[in-house]
Structure formats: structure tokens, C-alpha cells
PDB file of N, CA and C and ligand atoms in Angstrom:
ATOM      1  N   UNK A   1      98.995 117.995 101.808  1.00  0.00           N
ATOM      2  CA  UNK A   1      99.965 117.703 100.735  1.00  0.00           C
ATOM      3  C   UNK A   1      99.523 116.456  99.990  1.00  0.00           C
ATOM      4  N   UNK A   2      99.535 116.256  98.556  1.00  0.00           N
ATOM      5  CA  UNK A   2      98.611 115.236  97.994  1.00  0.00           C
ATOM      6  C   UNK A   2     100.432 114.630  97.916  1.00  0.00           C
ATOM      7  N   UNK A   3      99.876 112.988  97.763  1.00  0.00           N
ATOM      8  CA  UNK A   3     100.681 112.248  97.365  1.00  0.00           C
ATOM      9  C   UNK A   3     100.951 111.443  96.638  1.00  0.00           C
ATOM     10  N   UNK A   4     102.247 110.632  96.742  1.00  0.00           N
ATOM     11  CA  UNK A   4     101.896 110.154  95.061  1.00  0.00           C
ATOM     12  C   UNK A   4     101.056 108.538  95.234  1.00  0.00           C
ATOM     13  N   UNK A   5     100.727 108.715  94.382  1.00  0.00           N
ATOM     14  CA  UNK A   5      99.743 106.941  93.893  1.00  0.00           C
ATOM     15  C   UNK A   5     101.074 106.327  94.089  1.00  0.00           C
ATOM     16  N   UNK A   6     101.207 104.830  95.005  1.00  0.00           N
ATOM     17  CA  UNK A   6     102.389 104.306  94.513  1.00  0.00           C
ATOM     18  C   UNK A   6     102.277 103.334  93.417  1.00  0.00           C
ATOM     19  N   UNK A   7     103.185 102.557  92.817  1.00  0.00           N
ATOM     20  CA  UNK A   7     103.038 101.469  90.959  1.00  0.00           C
ATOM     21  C   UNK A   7     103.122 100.289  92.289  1.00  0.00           C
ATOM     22  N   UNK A   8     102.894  99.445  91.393  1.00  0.00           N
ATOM     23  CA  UNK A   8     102.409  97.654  91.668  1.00  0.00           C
ATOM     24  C   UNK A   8     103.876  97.198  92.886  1.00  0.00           C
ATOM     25  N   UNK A   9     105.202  97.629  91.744  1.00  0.00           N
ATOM     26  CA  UNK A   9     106.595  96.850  92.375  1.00  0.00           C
ATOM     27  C   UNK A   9     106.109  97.747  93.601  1.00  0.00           C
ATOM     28  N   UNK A  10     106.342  98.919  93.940  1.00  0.00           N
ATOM     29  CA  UNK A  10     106.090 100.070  95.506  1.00  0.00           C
ATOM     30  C   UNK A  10     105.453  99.071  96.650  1.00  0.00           C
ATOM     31  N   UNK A  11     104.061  98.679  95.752  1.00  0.00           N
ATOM     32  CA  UNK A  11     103.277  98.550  97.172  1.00  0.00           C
ATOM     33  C   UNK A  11     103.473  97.103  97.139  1.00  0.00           C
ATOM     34  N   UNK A  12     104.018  96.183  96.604  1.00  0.00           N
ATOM     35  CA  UNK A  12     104.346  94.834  96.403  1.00  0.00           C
ATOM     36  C   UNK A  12     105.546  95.025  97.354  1.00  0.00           C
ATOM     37  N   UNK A  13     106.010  95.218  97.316  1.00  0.00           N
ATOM     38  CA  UNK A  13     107.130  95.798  98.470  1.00  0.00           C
ATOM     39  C   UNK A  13     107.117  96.226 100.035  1.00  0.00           C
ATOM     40  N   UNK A  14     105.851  97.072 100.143  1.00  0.00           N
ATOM     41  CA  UNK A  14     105.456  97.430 101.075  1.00  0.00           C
ATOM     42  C   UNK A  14     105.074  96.216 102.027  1.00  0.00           C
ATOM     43  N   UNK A  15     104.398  96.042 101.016  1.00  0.00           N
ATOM     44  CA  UNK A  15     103.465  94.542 101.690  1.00  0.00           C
ATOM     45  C   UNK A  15     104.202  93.539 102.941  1.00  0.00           C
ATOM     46  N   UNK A  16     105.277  93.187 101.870  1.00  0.00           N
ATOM     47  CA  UNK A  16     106.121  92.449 102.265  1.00  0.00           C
ATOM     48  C   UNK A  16     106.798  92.609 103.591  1.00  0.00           C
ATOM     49  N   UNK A  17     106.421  93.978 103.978  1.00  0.00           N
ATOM     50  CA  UNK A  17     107.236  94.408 105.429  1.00  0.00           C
ATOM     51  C   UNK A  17     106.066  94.675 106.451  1.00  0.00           C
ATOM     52  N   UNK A  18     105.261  94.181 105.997  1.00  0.00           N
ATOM     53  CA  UNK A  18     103.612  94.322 106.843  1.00  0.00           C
ATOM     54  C   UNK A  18     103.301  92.683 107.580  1.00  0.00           C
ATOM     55  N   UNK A  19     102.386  92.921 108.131  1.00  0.00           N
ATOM     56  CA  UNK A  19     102.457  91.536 108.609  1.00  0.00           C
ATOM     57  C   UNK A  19     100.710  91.214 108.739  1.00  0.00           C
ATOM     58  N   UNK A  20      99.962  90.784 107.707  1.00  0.00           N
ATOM     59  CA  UNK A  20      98.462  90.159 108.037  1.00  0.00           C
ATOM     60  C   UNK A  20      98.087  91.547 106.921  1.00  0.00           C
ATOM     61  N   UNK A  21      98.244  92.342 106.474  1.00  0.00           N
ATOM     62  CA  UNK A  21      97.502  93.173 105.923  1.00  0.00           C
ATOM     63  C   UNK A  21      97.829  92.222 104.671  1.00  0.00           C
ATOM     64  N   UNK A  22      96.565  92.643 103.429  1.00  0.00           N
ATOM     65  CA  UNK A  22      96.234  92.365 102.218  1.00  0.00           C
ATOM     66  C   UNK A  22      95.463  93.484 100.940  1.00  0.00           C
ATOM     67  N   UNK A  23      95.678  92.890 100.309  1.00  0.00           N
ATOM     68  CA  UNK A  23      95.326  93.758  99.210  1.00  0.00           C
ATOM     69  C   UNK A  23      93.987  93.744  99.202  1.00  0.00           C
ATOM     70  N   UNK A  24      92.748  94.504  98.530  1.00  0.00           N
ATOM     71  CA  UNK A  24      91.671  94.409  98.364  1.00  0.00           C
ATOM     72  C   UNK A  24      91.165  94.171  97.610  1.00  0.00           C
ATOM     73  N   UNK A  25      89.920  93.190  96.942  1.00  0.00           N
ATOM     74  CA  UNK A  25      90.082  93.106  95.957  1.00  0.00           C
ATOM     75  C   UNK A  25      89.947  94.354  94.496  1.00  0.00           C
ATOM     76  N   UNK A  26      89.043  95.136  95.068  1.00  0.00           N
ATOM     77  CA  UNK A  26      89.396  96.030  93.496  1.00  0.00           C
ATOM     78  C   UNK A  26      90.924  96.942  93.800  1.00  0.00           C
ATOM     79  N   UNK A  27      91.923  96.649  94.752  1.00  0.00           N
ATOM     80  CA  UNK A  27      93.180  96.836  94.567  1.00  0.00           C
ATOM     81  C   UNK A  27      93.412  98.413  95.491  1.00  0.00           C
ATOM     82  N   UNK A  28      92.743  98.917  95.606  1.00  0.00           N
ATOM     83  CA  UNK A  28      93.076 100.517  95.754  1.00  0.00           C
ATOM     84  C   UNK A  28      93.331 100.644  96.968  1.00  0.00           C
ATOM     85  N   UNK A  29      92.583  99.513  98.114  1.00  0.00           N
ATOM     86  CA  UNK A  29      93.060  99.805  99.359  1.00  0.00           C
ATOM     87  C   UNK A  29      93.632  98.902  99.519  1.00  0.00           C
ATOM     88  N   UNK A  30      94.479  98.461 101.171  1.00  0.00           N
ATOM     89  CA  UNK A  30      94.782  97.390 101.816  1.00  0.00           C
ATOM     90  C   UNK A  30      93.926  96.899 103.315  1.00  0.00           C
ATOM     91  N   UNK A  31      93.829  95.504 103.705  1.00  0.00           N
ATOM     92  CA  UNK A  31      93.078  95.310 104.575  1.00  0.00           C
ATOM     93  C   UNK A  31      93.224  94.740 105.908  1.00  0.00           C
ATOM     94  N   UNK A  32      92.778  94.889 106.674  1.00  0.00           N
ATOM     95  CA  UNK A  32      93.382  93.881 108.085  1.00  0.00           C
ATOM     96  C   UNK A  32      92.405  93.661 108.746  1.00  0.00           C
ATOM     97  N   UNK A  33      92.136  92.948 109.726  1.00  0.00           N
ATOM     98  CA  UNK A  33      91.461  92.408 110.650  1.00  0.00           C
ATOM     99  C   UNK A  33      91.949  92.270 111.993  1.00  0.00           C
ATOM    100  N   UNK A  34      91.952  92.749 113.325  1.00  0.00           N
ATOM    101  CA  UNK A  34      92.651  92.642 114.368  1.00  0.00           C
ATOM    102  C   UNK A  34      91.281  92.294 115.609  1.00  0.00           C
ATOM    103  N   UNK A  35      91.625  91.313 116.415  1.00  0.00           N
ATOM    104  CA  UNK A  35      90.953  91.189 116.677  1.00  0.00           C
ATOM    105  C   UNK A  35      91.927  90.778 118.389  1.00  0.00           C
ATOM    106  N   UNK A  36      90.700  91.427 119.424  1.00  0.00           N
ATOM    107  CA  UNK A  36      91.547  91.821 120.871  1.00  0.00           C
ATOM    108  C   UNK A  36      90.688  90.918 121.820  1.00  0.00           C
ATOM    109  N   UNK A  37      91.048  90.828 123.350  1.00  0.00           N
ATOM    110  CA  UNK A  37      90.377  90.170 124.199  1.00  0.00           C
ATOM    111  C   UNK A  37      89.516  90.485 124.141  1.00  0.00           C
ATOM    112  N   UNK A  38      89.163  92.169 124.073  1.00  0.00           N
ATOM    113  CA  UNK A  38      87.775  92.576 124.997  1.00  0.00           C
ATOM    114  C   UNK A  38      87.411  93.764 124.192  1.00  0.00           C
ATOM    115  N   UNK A  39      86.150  94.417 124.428  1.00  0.00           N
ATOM    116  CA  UNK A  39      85.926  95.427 123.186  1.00  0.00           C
ATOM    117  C   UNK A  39      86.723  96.614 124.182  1.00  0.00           C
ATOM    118  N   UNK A  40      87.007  96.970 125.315  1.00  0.00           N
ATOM    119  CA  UNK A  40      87.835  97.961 126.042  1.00  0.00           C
ATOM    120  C   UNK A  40      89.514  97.994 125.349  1.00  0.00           C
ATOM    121  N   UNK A  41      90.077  96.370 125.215  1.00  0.00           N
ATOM    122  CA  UNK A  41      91.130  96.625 124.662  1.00  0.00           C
ATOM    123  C   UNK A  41      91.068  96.789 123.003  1.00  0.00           C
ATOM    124  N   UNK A  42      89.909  96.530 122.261  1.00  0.00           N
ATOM    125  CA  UNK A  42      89.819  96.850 120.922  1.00  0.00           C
ATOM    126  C   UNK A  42      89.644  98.382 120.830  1.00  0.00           C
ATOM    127  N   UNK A  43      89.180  99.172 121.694  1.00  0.00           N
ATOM    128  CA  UNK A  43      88.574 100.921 121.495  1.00  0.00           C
ATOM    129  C   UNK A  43      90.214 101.421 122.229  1.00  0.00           C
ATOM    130  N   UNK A  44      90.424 100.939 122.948  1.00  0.00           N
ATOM    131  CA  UNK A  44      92.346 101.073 123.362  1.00  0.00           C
ATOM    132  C   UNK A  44      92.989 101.189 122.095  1.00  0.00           C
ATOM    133  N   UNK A  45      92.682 100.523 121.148  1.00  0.00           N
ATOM    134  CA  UNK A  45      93.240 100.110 120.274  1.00  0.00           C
ATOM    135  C   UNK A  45      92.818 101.867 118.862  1.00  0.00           C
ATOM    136  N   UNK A  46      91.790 101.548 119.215  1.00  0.00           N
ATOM    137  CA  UNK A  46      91.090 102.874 117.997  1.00  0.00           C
ATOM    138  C   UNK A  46      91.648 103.622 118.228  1.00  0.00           C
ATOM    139  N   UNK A  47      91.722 103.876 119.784  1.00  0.00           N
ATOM    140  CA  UNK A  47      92.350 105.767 120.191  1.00  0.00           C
ATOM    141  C   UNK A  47      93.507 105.628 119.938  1.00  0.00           C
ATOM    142  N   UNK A  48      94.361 105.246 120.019  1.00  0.00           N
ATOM    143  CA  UNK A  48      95.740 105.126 119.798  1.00  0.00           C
ATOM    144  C   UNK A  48      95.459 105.423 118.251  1.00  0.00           C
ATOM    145  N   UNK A  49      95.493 104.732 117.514  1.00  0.00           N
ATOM    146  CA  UNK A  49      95.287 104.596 116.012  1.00  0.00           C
ATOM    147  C   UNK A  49      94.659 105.953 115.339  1.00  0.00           C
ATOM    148  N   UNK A  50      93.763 106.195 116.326  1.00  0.00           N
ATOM    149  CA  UNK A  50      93.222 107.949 115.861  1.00  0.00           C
ATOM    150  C   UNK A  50      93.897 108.936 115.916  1.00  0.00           C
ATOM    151  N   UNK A  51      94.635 108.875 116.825  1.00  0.00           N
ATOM    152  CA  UNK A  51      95.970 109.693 116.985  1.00  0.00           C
ATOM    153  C   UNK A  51      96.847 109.720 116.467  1.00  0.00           C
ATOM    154  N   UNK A  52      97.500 108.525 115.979  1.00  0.00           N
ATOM    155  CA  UNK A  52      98.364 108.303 114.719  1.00  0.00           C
ATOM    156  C   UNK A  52      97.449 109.136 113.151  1.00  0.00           C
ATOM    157  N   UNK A  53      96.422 108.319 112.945  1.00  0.00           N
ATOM    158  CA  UNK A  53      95.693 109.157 111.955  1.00  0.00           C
ATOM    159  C   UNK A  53      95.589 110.238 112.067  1.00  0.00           C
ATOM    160  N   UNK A  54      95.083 111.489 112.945  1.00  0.00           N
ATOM    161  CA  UNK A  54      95.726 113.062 113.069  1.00  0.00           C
ATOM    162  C   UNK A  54      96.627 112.943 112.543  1.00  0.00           C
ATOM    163  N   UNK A  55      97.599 112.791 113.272  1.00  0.00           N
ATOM    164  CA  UNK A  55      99.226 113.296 113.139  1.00  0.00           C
ATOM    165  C   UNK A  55      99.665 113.469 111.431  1.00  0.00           C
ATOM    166  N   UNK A  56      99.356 111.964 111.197  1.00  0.00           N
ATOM    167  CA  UNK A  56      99.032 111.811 109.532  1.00  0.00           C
ATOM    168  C   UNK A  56      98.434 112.550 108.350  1.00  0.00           C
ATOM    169  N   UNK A  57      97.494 113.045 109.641  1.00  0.00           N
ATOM    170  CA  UNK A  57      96.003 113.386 108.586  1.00  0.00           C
ATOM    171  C   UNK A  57      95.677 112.885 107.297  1.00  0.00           C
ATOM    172  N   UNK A  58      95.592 111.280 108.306  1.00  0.00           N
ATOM    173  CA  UNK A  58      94.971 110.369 106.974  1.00  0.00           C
ATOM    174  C   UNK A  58      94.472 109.414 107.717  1.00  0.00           C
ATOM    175  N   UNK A  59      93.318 109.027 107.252  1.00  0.00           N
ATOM    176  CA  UNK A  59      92.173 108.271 108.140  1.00  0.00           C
ATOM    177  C   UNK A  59      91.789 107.132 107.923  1.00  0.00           C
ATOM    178  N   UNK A  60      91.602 106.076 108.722  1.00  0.00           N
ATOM    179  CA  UNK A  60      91.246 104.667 108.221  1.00  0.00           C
ATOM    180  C   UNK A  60      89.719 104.352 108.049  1.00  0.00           C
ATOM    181  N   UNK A  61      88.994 103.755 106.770  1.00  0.00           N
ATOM    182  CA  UNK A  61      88.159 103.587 107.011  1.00  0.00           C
ATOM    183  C   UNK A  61      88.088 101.993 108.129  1.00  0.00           C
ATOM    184  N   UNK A  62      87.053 101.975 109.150  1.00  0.00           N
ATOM    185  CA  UNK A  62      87.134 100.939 109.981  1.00  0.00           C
ATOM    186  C   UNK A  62      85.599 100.836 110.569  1.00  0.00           C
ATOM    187  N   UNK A  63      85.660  99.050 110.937  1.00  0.00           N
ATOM    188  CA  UNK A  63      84.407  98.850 111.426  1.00  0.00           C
ATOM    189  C   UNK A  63      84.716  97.926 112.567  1.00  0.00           C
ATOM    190  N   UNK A  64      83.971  98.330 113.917  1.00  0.00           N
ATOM    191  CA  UNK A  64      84.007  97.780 114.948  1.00  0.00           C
ATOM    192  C   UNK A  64      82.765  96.397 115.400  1.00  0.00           C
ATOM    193  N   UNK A  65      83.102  95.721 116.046  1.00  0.00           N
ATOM    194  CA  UNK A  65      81.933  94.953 117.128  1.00  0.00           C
ATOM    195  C   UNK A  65      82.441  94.020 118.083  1.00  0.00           C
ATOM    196  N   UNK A  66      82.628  94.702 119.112  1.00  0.00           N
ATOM    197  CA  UNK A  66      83.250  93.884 120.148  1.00  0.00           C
ATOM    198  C   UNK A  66      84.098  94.258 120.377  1.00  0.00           C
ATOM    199  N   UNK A  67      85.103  92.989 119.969  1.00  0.00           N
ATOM    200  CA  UNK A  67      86.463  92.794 120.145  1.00  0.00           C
ATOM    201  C   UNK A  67      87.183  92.859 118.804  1.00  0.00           C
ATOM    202  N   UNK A  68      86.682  92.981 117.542  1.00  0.00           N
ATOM    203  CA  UNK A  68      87.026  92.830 116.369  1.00  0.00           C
ATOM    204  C   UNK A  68      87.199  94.456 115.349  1.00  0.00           C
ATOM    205  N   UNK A  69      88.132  94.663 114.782  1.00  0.00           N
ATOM    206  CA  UNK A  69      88.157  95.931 114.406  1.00  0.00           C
ATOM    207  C   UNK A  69      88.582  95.676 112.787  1.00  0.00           C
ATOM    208  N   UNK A  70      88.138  95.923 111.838  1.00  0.00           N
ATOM    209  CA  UNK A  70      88.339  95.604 110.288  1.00  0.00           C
ATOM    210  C   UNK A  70      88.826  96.769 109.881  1.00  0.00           C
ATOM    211  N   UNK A  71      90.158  97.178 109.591  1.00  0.00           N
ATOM    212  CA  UNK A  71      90.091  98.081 109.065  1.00  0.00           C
ATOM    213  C   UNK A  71      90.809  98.353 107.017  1.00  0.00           C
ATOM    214  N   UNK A  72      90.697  99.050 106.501  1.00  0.00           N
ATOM    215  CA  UNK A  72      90.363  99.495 105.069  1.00  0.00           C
ATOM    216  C   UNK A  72      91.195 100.691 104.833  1.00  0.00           C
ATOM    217  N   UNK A  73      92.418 100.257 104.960  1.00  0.00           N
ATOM    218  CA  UNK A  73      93.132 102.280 104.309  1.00  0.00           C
ATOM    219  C   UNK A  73      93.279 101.982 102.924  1.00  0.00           C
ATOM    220  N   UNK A  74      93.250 103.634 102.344  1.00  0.00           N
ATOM    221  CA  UNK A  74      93.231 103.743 100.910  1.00  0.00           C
ATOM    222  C   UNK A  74      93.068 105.121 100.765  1.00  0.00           C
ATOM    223  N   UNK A  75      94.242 105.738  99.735  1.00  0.00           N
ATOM    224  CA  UNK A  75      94.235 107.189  99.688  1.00  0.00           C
ATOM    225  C   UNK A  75      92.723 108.243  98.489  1.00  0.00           C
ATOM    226  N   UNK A  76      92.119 108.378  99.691  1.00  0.00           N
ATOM    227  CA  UNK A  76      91.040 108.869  98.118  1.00  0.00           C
ATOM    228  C   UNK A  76      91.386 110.078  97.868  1.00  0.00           C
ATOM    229  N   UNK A  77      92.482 110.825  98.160  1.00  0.00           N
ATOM    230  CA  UNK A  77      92.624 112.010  97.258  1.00  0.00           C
ATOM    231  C   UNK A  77      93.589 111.382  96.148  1.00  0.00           C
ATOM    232  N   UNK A  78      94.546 110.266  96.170  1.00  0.00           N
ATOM    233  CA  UNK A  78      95.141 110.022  95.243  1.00  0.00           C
ATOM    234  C   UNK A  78      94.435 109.075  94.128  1.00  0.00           C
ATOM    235  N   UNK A  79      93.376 107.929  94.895  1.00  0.00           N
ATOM    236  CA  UNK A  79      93.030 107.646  94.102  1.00  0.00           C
ATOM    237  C   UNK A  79      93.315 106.266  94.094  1.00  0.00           C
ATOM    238  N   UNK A  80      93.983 105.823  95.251  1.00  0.00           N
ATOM    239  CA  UNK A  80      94.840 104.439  95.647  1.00  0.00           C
ATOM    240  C   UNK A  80      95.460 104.021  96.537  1.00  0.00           C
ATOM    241  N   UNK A  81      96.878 103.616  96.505  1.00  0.00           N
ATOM    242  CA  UNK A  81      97.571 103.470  97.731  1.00  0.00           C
ATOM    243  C   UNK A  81      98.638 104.445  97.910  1.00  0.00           C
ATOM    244  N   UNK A  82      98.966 104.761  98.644  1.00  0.00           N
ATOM    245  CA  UNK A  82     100.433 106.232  99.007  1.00  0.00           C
ATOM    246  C   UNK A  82     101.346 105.791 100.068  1.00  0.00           C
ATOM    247  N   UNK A  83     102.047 106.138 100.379  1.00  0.00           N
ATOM    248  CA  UNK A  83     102.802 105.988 101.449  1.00  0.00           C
ATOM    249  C   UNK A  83     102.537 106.227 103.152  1.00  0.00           C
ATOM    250  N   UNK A  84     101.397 106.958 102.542  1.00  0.00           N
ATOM    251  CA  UNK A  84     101.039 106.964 104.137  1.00  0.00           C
ATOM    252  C   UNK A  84      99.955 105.872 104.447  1.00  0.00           C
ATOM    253  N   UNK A  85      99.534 105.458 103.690  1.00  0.00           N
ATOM    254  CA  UNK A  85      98.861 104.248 103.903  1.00  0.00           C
ATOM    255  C   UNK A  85      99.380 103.270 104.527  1.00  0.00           C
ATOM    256  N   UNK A  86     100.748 102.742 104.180  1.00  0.00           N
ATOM    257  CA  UNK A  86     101.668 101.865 105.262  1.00  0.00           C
ATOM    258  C   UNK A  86     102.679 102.221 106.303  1.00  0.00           C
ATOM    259  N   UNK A  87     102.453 103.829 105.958  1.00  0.00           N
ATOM    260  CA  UNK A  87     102.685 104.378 107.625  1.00  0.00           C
ATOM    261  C   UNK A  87     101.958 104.286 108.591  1.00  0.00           C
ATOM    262  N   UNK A  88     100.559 104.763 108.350  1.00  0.00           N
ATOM    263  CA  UNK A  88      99.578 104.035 109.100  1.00  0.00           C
ATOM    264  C   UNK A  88      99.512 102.932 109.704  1.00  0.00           C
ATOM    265  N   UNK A  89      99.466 101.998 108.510  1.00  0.00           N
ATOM    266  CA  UNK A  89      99.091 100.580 108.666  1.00  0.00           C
ATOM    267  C   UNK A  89     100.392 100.122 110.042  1.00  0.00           C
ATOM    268  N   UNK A  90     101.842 100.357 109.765  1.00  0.00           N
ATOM    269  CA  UNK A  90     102.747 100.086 110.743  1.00  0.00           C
ATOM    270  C   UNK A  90     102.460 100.905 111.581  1.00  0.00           C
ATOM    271  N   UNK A  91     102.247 101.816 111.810  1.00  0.00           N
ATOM    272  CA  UNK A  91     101.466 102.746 113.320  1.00  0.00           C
ATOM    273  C   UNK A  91     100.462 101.999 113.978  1.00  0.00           C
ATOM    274  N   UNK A  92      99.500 101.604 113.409  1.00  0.00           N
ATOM    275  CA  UNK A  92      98.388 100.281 113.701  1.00  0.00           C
ATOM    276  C   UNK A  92      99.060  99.357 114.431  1.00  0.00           C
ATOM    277  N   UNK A  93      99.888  98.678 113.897  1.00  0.00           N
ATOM    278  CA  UNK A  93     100.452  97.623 114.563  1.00  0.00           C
ATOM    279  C   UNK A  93     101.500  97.697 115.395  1.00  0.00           C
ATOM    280  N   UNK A  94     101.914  98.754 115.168  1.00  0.00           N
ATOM    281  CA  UNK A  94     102.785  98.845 116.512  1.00  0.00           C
ATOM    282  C   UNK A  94     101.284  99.266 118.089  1.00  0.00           C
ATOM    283  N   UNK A  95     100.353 100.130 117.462  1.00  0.00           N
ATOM    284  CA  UNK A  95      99.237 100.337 118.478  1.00  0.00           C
ATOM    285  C   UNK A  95      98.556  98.928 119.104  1.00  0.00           C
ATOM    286  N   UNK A  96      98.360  97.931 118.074  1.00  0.00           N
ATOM    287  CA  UNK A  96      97.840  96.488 117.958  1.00  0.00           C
ATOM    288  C   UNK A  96      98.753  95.346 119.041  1.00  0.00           C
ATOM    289  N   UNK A  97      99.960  95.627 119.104  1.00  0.00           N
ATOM    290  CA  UNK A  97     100.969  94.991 119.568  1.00  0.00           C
ATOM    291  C   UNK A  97     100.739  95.302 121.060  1.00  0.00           C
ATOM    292  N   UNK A  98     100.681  96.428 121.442  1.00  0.00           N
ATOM    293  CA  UNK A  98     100.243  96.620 123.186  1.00  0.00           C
ATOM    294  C   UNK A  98      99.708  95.750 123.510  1.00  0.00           C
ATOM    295  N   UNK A  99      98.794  95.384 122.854  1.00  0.00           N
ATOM    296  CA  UNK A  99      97.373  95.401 123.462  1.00  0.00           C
ATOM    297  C   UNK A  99      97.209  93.565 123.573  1.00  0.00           C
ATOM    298  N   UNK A 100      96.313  93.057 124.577  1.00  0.00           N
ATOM    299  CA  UNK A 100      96.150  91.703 124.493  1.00  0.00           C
ATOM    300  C   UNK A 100      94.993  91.241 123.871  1.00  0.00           C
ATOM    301  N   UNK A 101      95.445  90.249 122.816  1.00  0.00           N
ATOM    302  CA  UNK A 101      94.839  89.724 121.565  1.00  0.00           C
ATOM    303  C   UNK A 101      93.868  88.516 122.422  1.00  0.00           C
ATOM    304  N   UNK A 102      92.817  88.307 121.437  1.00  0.00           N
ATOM    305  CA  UNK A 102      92.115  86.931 121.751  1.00  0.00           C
ATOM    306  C   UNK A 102      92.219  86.061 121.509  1.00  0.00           C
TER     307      UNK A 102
HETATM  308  C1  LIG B   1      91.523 117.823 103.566  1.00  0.00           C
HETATM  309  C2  LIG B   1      92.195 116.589 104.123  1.00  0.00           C
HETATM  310  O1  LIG B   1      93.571 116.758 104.204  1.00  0.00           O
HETATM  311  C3  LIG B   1      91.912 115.370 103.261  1.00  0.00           C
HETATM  312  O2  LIG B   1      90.506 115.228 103.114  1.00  0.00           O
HETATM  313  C4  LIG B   1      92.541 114.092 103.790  1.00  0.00           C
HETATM  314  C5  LIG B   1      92.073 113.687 105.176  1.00  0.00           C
HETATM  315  N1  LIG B   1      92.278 112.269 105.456  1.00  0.00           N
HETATM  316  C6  LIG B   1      92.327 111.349 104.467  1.00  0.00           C
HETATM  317  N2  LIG B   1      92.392 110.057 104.732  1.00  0.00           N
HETATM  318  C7  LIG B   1      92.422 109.142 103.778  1.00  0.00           C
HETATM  319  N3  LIG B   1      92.478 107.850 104.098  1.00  0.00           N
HETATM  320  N4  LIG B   1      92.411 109.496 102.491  1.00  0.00           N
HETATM  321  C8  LIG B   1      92.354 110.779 102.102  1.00  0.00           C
HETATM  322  O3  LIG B   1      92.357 111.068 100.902  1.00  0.00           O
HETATM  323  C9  LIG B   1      92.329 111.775 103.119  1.00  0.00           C
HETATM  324  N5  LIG B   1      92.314 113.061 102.834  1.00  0.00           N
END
């Protein structure tokens, strides 16, 4: 199901109920950085998050090393940001929250 692009006030909004995520700079995605004790509790961290992404069927772009996980959502069938982008993103962090940070 395609969705809609959300406008500036939407995701200015969104934001606001997020906690450490940011905008990117050419705007289309949002960004985070999470970073865990150990790379076991950072890949703890992926699977959970991959599973949320199924369910979604919407996928984060992300880069690992270690203990550190960067991740990059952004809707490319819309073209920007959507709503499931900060469904995600709060699925993330509720996954992020288990887990013991460094
Ligand atoms: C066919 C399939 O539904 C699409 O390719 C989905 C899959 N997951 C996706 N994930 C993300 N982040 N953006 C998309 O546009 C997207 N499209």
C-alpha cells in the first residue's frame, strides 16, 4: 500500500515525539545512532527491529560495527518521509530500550 509523503508541520510533529532521531540533511529521511554495550546486544537489537520491519514491510537502511548501529529510514516509494517511518523509528526504540546501552 503506497503512502502518503507527509508536509513539513506532519513530520515537525512527529519529531517532537521521538527522542535522538533527526532530520537528514537533504531532508527525505530521518536519522539515529544507537549505540549498545556489546556487538551481541547491538545484533539483539537488529533482530528485533527486523521483525518490526516485516511486519511493516518497510525497511531501514542501517550500518553496523560493533556496538554501534546508524540507522537511515526514508520512504523510497513515496519519495520521503510517511508514517511508517516513525512507526518504525518508535518500534526501534522501544527494541533499543531492552537492551543495555554503553
Ligand atoms: C514491494 C515492497 O512493498 C516495497 O519495495 C517496500 C519494501 N520496503 C520498503 N522500505 C522502505 N524503507 N521504503 C520503501 O519504499 C519500501 N518499499
Amino acid at each position: 500500500m503506497k503512502q502518503e509523503k507527509l508536509g513539513e508541520e506532519a513530520i515537525g510533529e512527529a519529531l517532537v515525539g521521538l527522542d535522538g532521531w533527526t532530520r537528514s540533511g537533504d531532508g527525505v529521511a530521518i536519522e539515529k545512532s544507537y549505540r549498545f554495550k556489546s556487538f551481541r546486544e547491538a545484533f539483539g537489537f537488529m533482530t528485533e527491529a527486523a521483525l518490526a520491519a516485516e511486519k511493516f514491510n518497510h525497511h531501514p537502511e542501517w550500518f553496523n560495527v560493533y556496538n554501534r548501529v546508524d540507522v537511515r529510514l526514508t520512504n523510497h516509494d513515496a519519495g520521503g518521509l510517511t508514517e511508517l517511518d516513525f512507526k518504525l523509528a518508535a518500534a526501534m526504540d522501544k527494541a533499543a530500550a531492552l537492551r543495555t546501552k554503553s
